[in-house]
Short mmCIF file of C-alpha atoms (C1' of nucleotides) in Angstrom, two decimals:
data_model
loop_
_atom_site.label_atom_id
_atom_site.label_comp_id
_atom_site.label_asym_id
_atom_site.label_seq_id
_atom_site.Cartn_x
_atom_site.Cartn_y
_atom_site.Cartn_z
CA MET A 69 0.07 -0.46 0.01
CA ASP A 70 0.99 3.48 -1.24
CA THR A 71 0.72 5.81 2.47
CA LYS A 72 2.09 8.64 1.10
CA ARG A 73 -0.74 8.83 -1.55
CA LEU A 74 -2.85 7.17 1.48
CA ASP A 75 -6.87 8.65 0.31
CA LEU A 76 -8.38 9.32 3.71
CA ASN A 77 -12.10 9.61 1.59
CA LEU A 78 -11.53 5.74 0.88
CA LEU A 79 -11.84 5.44 4.47
CA ALA A 80 -15.04 6.98 5.27
CA THR A 81 -16.42 5.05 2.11
CA LEU A 82 -14.80 1.19 3.59
CA GLU A 83 -16.67 2.47 7.16
CA ALA A 84 -19.76 2.87 5.30
CA LEU A 85 -19.56 -0.38 3.31
CA LEU A 86 -18.89 -2.53 6.46
CA GLU A 87 -21.16 -0.68 7.93
CA GLU A 88 -24.23 -0.96 5.64
CA GLN A 89 -22.56 -4.63 3.49
CA ASN A 90 -24.33 -2.68 0.48
CA VAL A 91 -22.88 -0.77 -2.17
CA THR A 92 -26.52 1.36 -2.90
CA ARG A 93 -26.54 2.05 0.73
CA ALA A 94 -23.81 2.77 1.71
CA ALA A 95 -23.64 5.41 -1.77
CA GLU A 96 -27.01 6.34 -0.34
CA ARG A 97 -25.09 7.28 2.93
CA LEU A 98 -22.26 8.95 1.65
CA HIS A 99 -24.53 10.71 -0.91
CA LEU A 100 -23.28 9.30 -3.98
CA SER A 101 -24.03 7.55 -6.57
CA GLN A 102 -24.00 3.26 -6.37
CA PRO A 103 -21.04 3.73 -9.60
CA ALA A 104 -19.16 5.91 -7.79
CA VAL A 105 -18.67 4.04 -4.35
CA SER A 106 -18.12 0.84 -6.82
CA THR A 107 -15.01 2.39 -8.16
CA GLN A 108 -14.16 3.28 -5.13
CA LEU A 109 -14.17 0.11 -3.54
CA SER A 110 -12.18 -1.45 -6.55
CA ARG A 111 -9.50 0.80 -5.37
CA LEU A 112 -10.56 -0.65 -1.43
CA ARG A 113 -9.38 -3.29 -2.91
CA ASP A 114 -6.18 -3.03 -4.18
CA MET A 115 -5.44 -0.51 -1.49
CA PHE A 116 -5.65 -3.48 0.82
CA ASN A 117 -4.97 -6.29 -1.57
CA ASP A 118 -8.63 -8.17 -0.40
CA PRO A 119 -12.10 -8.50 -1.97
CA LEU A 120 -13.00 -7.44 1.09
CA LEU A 121 -16.92 -8.05 0.43
CA ILE A 122 -17.70 -10.50 -1.49
CA PRO A 123 -21.11 -10.40 -3.39
CA ALA A 124 -23.50 -12.40 -1.87
CA HIS A 125 -27.22 -13.66 -2.38
CA ARG A 126 -28.40 -10.86 -0.38
CA GLY A 127 -26.12 -8.04 0.13
CA MET A 128 -22.63 -8.39 0.68
CA VAL A 129 -20.28 -10.54 2.84
CA PRO A 130 -17.43 -8.93 4.69
CA THR A 131 -14.28 -10.60 4.25
CA ALA A 132 -12.03 -11.42 7.87
CA LYS A 133 -10.01 -8.81 6.79
CA ALA A 134 -12.94 -6.30 6.17
CA LEU A 135 -13.82 -7.70 9.96
CA GLU A 136 -10.89 -6.98 10.69
CA LEU A 137 -10.52 -3.41 9.95
CA ARG A 138 -14.14 -2.39 11.44
CA ALA A 139 -13.59 -1.64 14.94
CA PRO A 140 -10.16 -0.21 14.77
CA LEU A 141 -11.08 1.84 11.62
CA ARG A 142 -14.22 3.81 13.17
CA LEU A 143 -12.68 4.21 16.27
CA ALA A 144 -9.64 6.33 14.07
CA LEU A 145 -12.75 8.27 12.01
CA ASP A 146 -14.34 8.44 15.22
CA GLN A 147 -11.58 10.81 16.89
CA VAL A 148 -11.14 12.76 13.11
CA ARG A 149 -14.88 13.46 13.44
CA ASP A 150 -14.75 14.42 17.28
CA THR A 151 -11.53 16.78 16.85
CA LEU A 152 -13.58 18.75 13.79
CA THR A 153 -17.13 18.97 15.59
CA SER A 154 -15.37 20.14 19.30
CA HIS A 155 -13.76 22.78 17.35
CA GLN A 156 -16.87 24.20 15.90
CA HIS A 157 -18.84 26.34 17.64
CA PHE A 158 -22.75 25.86 18.07
CA ASP A 159 -25.38 28.02 17.39
CA PRO A 160 -28.60 26.51 18.70
CA THR A 161 -30.55 29.14 17.15
CA GLN A 162 -28.85 28.16 13.54
CA ALA A 163 -28.93 24.79 14.06
CA LYS A 164 -30.65 22.55 11.59
CA LEU A 165 -30.82 18.81 12.05
CA THR A 166 -33.14 16.00 13.43
CA VAL A 167 -32.57 14.10 16.74
CA THR A 168 -33.88 10.76 16.80
CA ILE A 169 -35.02 9.61 20.93
CA ALA A 170 -35.40 6.15 21.57
CA CYS A 171 -37.30 5.49 24.70
CA THR A 172 -40.73 3.95 26.47
CA ASP A 173 -44.06 5.38 26.52
CA TYR A 174 -43.99 6.16 29.88
CA LEU A 175 -40.54 8.30 29.40
CA GLN A 176 -41.94 9.73 26.18
CA ALA A 177 -45.36 10.77 28.20
CA VAL A 178 -43.07 12.08 31.28
CA ILE A 179 -40.14 14.17 29.64
CA GLY A 180 -40.90 13.83 25.23
CA LEU A 181 -42.86 16.91 26.36
CA SER A 182 -40.68 18.97 28.18
CA ILE A 183 -37.47 18.23 25.93
CA ILE A 184 -39.83 19.88 23.40
CA LYS A 185 -41.03 22.46 24.70
CA ASP A 186 -37.40 23.61 25.23
CA LEU A 187 -35.82 22.83 22.39
CA ARG A 188 -38.88 24.69 20.34
CA ARG A 189 -38.07 27.51 22.33
CA GLN A 190 -34.35 27.70 22.13
CA ALA A 191 -33.19 25.47 18.44
CA PRO A 192 -36.21 26.12 16.14
CA GLY A 193 -34.18 24.24 14.00
CA ILE A 194 -34.28 21.27 15.52
CA ARG A 195 -36.59 18.24 15.02
CA VAL A 196 -37.26 15.18 17.18
CA ALA A 197 -38.08 11.91 15.90
CA ILE A 198 -39.04 9.51 19.03
CA ARG A 199 -39.23 6.33 18.33
CA ASN A 200 -39.72 2.68 20.76
CA LEU A 201 -37.01 1.45 22.42
CA GLU A 202 -35.78 -1.51 21.10
CA PRO A 203 -33.08 -2.65 23.72
CA PRO A 204 -31.49 -5.84 21.99
CA ARG A 205 -31.18 -3.45 18.56
CA LEU A 206 -30.35 -0.21 20.12
CA GLU A 207 -26.43 -0.64 19.82
CA ALA A 208 -26.63 -1.49 16.11
CA GLN A 209 -29.39 1.48 15.80
CA MET A 210 -27.13 4.14 17.36
CA ALA A 211 -23.80 2.47 15.38
CA CYS A 212 -25.68 3.22 11.98
CA GLY A 213 -27.16 6.80 12.99
CA ASP A 214 -30.55 5.86 13.23
CA VAL A 215 -31.24 6.52 16.74
CA ASP A 216 -28.85 9.21 18.46
CA LEU A 217 -30.30 9.04 21.82
CA ALA A 218 -31.55 6.41 23.82
CA LEU A 219 -33.77 7.83 27.80
CA MET A 220 -33.83 4.42 29.61
CA THR A 221 -32.23 2.91 32.83
CA PRO A 222 -28.67 2.60 31.98
CA GLU A 223 -27.73 -0.58 33.93
CA GLU A 224 -29.80 -2.02 30.90
CA ALA A 225 -28.05 -0.48 28.16
CA PRO A 226 -25.08 -2.49 26.35
CA PRO A 227 -22.27 -1.78 28.14
CA ALA A 228 -20.39 -0.09 25.00
CA LEU A 229 -22.85 3.22 24.68
CA ARG A 230 -21.71 6.07 26.92
CA ALA A 231 -24.47 7.11 29.72
CA ARG A 232 -25.61 9.75 31.91
CA PRO A 233 -27.81 9.25 35.10
CA LEU A 234 -31.19 11.75 34.92
CA TYR A 235 -33.17 11.59 37.86
CA ASP A 236 -34.24 8.93 40.09
CA GLU A 237 -38.17 7.48 39.43
CA VAL A 238 -39.86 5.78 42.03
CA TYR A 239 -43.34 3.60 41.40
CA VAL A 240 -46.41 4.22 42.90
CA LEU A 241 -49.45 1.72 43.50
CA ILE A 242 -52.19 3.62 41.88
CA GLY A 243 -56.26 2.31 41.83
CA ARG A 244 -59.64 4.33 41.53
CA LEU A 245 -60.31 6.73 44.04
CA ASP A 246 -62.58 4.88 46.15
CA HIS A 247 -60.68 1.56 46.29
CA PRO A 248 -61.33 -0.14 49.67
CA HIS A 249 -58.46 -1.94 49.83
CA ILE A 250 -55.22 0.40 49.01
CA SER A 251 -53.28 2.61 51.80
CA ASP A 252 -50.34 4.04 52.83
CA ARG A 253 -49.90 1.67 55.49
CA MET A 254 -50.25 -1.92 53.35
CA THR A 255 -48.01 -4.73 54.11
CA ILE A 256 -46.97 -7.17 51.43
CA GLU A 257 -50.21 -9.63 52.70
CA ASP A 258 -52.51 -6.55 52.10
CA TYR A 259 -50.68 -5.99 48.50
CA VAL A 260 -50.67 -9.62 47.18
CA GLN A 261 -54.47 -10.28 47.62
CA LEU A 262 -55.11 -7.43 45.23
CA GLU A 263 -56.10 -7.85 41.28
CA HIS A 264 -52.96 -6.68 39.39
CA VAL A 265 -52.22 -5.13 35.77
CA VAL A 266 -48.42 -4.81 34.90
CA VAL A 267 -46.85 -3.72 31.77
CA SER A 268 -44.91 -5.62 29.31
CA LEU A 269 -43.26 -4.17 26.98
CA ARG A 270 -42.37 -7.29 25.24
CA GLY A 271 -46.02 -8.55 25.16
CA GLY A 272 -47.61 -11.26 26.93
CA ASP A 273 -45.25 -11.42 29.97
CA PHE A 274 -47.07 -11.68 33.48
CA SER A 275 -44.08 -11.90 35.97
CA THR A 276 -42.00 -8.51 35.93
CA PRO A 277 -39.00 -8.60 38.53
CA VAL A 278 -41.45 -7.35 40.94
CA ASP A 279 -42.87 -11.04 41.10
CA GLN A 280 -39.30 -12.01 41.13
CA VAL A 281 -38.71 -9.98 44.05
CA LEU A 282 -42.00 -11.14 45.84
CA ARG A 283 -41.32 -14.87 45.23
CA THR A 284 -37.41 -14.85 46.38
CA LEU A 285 -40.31 -13.69 50.05
CA GLY A 286 -42.14 -16.01 50.01
CA TYR A 287 -45.27 -14.17 48.24
CA THR A 288 -47.19 -14.87 44.82
CA ARG A 289 -49.44 -11.55 43.54
CA ASN A 290 -52.05 -11.97 41.42
CA VAL A 291 -51.72 -10.47 38.06
CA VAL A 292 -54.76 -10.67 35.79
CA LEU A 293 -53.73 -8.03 32.92
CA SER A 294 -50.58 -7.59 31.02
CA VAL A 295 -50.46 -4.82 28.81
CA ALA A 296 -48.00 -3.67 26.50
CA SER A 297 -47.86 0.26 27.26
CA PHE A 298 -47.47 2.73 30.42
CA LEU A 299 -50.55 5.25 29.23
CA PHE A 300 -53.68 3.19 29.31
CA ILE A 301 -53.37 1.98 32.85
CA PRO A 302 -54.51 4.88 34.65
CA GLU A 303 -57.26 4.57 32.75
CA ILE A 304 -57.88 0.71 32.93
CA VAL A 305 -57.42 1.58 37.12
CA ALA A 306 -60.15 3.90 36.67
CA GLU A 307 -62.60 1.78 35.47
CA SER A 308 -61.85 -0.75 37.53
CA HIS A 309 -61.06 -2.39 41.07
CA LEU A 310 -57.55 -2.87 39.31
CA VAL A 311 -54.28 -1.81 40.91
CA ALA A 312 -50.52 -0.88 39.23
CA LEU A 313 -47.47 -0.26 40.02
CA VAL A 314 -46.60 3.02 37.92
CA PRO A 315 -43.48 5.32 37.57
CA ARG A 316 -44.66 8.43 40.29
CA ARG A 317 -44.31 11.07 37.00
CA LEU A 318 -46.28 9.26 34.91
CA VAL A 319 -49.44 10.10 37.46
CA ALA A 320 -48.26 12.82 39.48
CA GLY A 321 -50.57 15.71 39.72
CA ARG A 322 -53.66 13.27 38.76
CA THR A 323 -56.78 13.37 40.69
CA ASP A 324 -58.83 10.93 39.60
CA LEU A 325 -56.94 8.05 40.89
CA LYS A 326 -55.63 7.22 44.43
CA LEU A 327 -51.50 6.97 44.65
CA VAL A 328 -50.03 4.91 48.38
CA ASP A 329 -46.86 4.14 48.66
CA PRO A 330 -46.29 0.36 48.02
CA PRO A 331 -45.17 -1.62 50.54
CA THR A 332 -41.61 -2.51 50.98
CA ILE A 333 -40.73 -4.45 47.92
CA SER A 334 -37.99 -2.69 45.50
CA THR A 335 -39.87 -0.04 43.81
CA ARG A 336 -36.79 2.23 42.48
CA PHE A 337 -34.97 2.47 39.04
CA THR A 338 -33.22 5.21 37.51
CA VAL A 339 -33.79 7.00 34.62
CA GLY A 340 -30.99 7.77 31.73
CA MET A 341 -29.90 9.11 28.89
CA VAL A 342 -28.13 6.80 26.50
CA TRP A 343 -25.77 7.84 23.54
CA HIS A 344 -22.92 5.68 21.15
CA ASP A 345 -19.15 7.04 20.65
CA ARG A 346 -19.90 8.77 17.51
CA ASN A 347 -21.93 11.57 19.01
CA GLN A 348 -20.12 12.33 21.65
CA GLY A 349 -17.84 15.21 20.49
CA HIS A 350 -21.00 16.05 17.64
CA SER A 351 -21.14 19.51 18.95
CA ALA A 352 -24.64 19.43 18.12
CA HIS A 353 -25.54 16.27 20.08
CA ARG A 354 -24.08 17.08 22.77
CA TRP A 355 -25.92 20.65 23.31
CA VAL A 356 -28.82 18.35 22.87
CA ARG A 357 -27.79 16.20 25.86
CA GLU A 358 -27.17 19.56 27.87
CA GLN A 359 -30.55 20.59 27.24
CA ILE A 360 -32.02 17.53 28.24
CA GLY A 361 -30.05 17.36 31.44
CA HIS A 362 -31.42 20.74 32.39
CA SER A 363 -34.77 20.12 31.54
CA LEU A 364 -35.83 17.16 34.01
CA PRO A 365 -40.03 16.70 35.33
CA ASN A 366 -39.86 16.84 38.67
"C1'" DA B 143 18.64 38.68 -15.31
"C1'" DT B 144 15.31 37.05 -12.51
"C1'" DT B 145 11.22 37.79 -10.08
"C1'" DT B 146 5.92 37.62 -10.04
"C1'" DA B 147 1.48 37.53 -11.86
"C1'" DG B 148 -1.73 36.04 -14.70
"C1'" DC B 149 -3.28 32.46 -18.79
"C1'" DC B 150 -3.56 28.20 -21.18
"C1'" DG B 151 -4.23 23.26 -21.67
"C1'" DG B 152 -2.59 18.66 -20.74
"C1'" DG B 153 -3.78 15.48 -17.61
"C1'" DG B 154 -5.64 12.90 -13.68
"C1'" DC B 155 -9.84 12.02 -10.56
"C1'" DC B 156 -14.53 12.25 -9.83
"C1'" DG B 157 -19.10 11.20 -10.49
"C1'" DT B 158 -22.66 10.61 -13.77
"C1'" DT B 159 -24.98 8.25 -17.29
"C1'" DA B 160 -26.14 4.05 -19.92
"C1'" DC B 161 -25.57 -0.23 -19.78
"C1'" DG B 162 -24.44 -5.75 -19.45
"C1'" DC C 54 -23.55 -5.30 -8.73
"C1'" DG C 55 -19.90 -4.02 -11.82
"C1'" DT C 56 -17.93 -1.71 -16.15
"C1'" DA C 57 -17.14 1.67 -20.08
"C1'" DA C 58 -17.85 5.68 -21.91
"C1'" DC C 59 -18.25 10.29 -21.30
"C1'" DG C 60 -17.82 15.09 -19.15
"C1'" DG C 61 -16.39 18.17 -15.12
"C1'" DC C 62 -13.51 20.21 -12.61
"C1'" DC C 63 -9.28 21.35 -10.20
"C1'" DC C 64 -3.97 21.19 -10.05
"C1'" DC C 65 -0.19 21.87 -11.89
"C1'" DG C 66 3.10 22.71 -15.47
"C1'" DG C 67 5.07 25.57 -18.30
"C1'" DC C 68 4.44 29.73 -21.24
"C1'" DT C 69 4.61 35.00 -21.87
"C1'" DA C 70 4.92 39.26 -19.89
"C1'" DA C 71 5.53 42.97 -16.84
"C1'" DA C 72 7.78 44.67 -12.60
"C1'" DT C 73 12.00 44.44 -9.98
#
DNA sequence: ATTTAGCCGGGGCCGTTACG
DNA sequence: CGTAACGGCCCCGGCTAAAT
């Protein structure tokens, strides 16, 4: 390889090719035509003396050499991008970009609104796209730029991602206003007698971490309904004798429900921001993270 | 006589369209 | 997906002419 004539543009192309494993999509990402990227690929092949990507039935398959190159290349290019973006001063009033945030419906309801209000006021050119959090896919989504930021429990985030805690959340027990069997001084025995609604984001699960804790204490509660979203629980509970544990901020200020402290079972969790190294030094994303840190719900 | 400014023109690179 | 053919662009070398 002739390092004196090393073309750094080709490395950015290689990065896109390795991530997409498809010339057409890599070209789109690079804002080039497919043939342009194809010829760049052929130059990369000369450069590395390796086919790098071999056409297959579906897209292209990376060679061992290509896979080996992937991580160090990403690291190096991220470093370059960092140095470039961190030296640009960021003007939120002029910024024009879309930030994609992944979170659960609960967080969408609780912090989504305050984030948007804040951004609208300070950075009218920033659009926000909120999408559902898919924990198993998160790291890949962030690596390819489909997701910029996730709001979630930092402990549950892939360890390779960066995280910053935002606030601690507690669960409260909710029931309809005139529910006869709930109060602030409930015992675990009282609690497990009730009929419960739980949330299973995956869908269909009746057993949650709370049930596991109860089991170790020798109790079982009666879960009669499993839903896929936090958002409708208040309505369900208000219209029935069912009760549910929900994050306090989801129901804070509601006067049409009875809110009580649940008996002493582990009912806290942390909410944080999670992002990828590639956005670490990006001045706009940095600024957005700062804003979110400031605009927290109480 | 040497340096500098400005003007071509060739060649290479890159990206596009067209096509296999 | 890859190749071929085409065209635009830019860089650079070489030239002339003016300035020092």
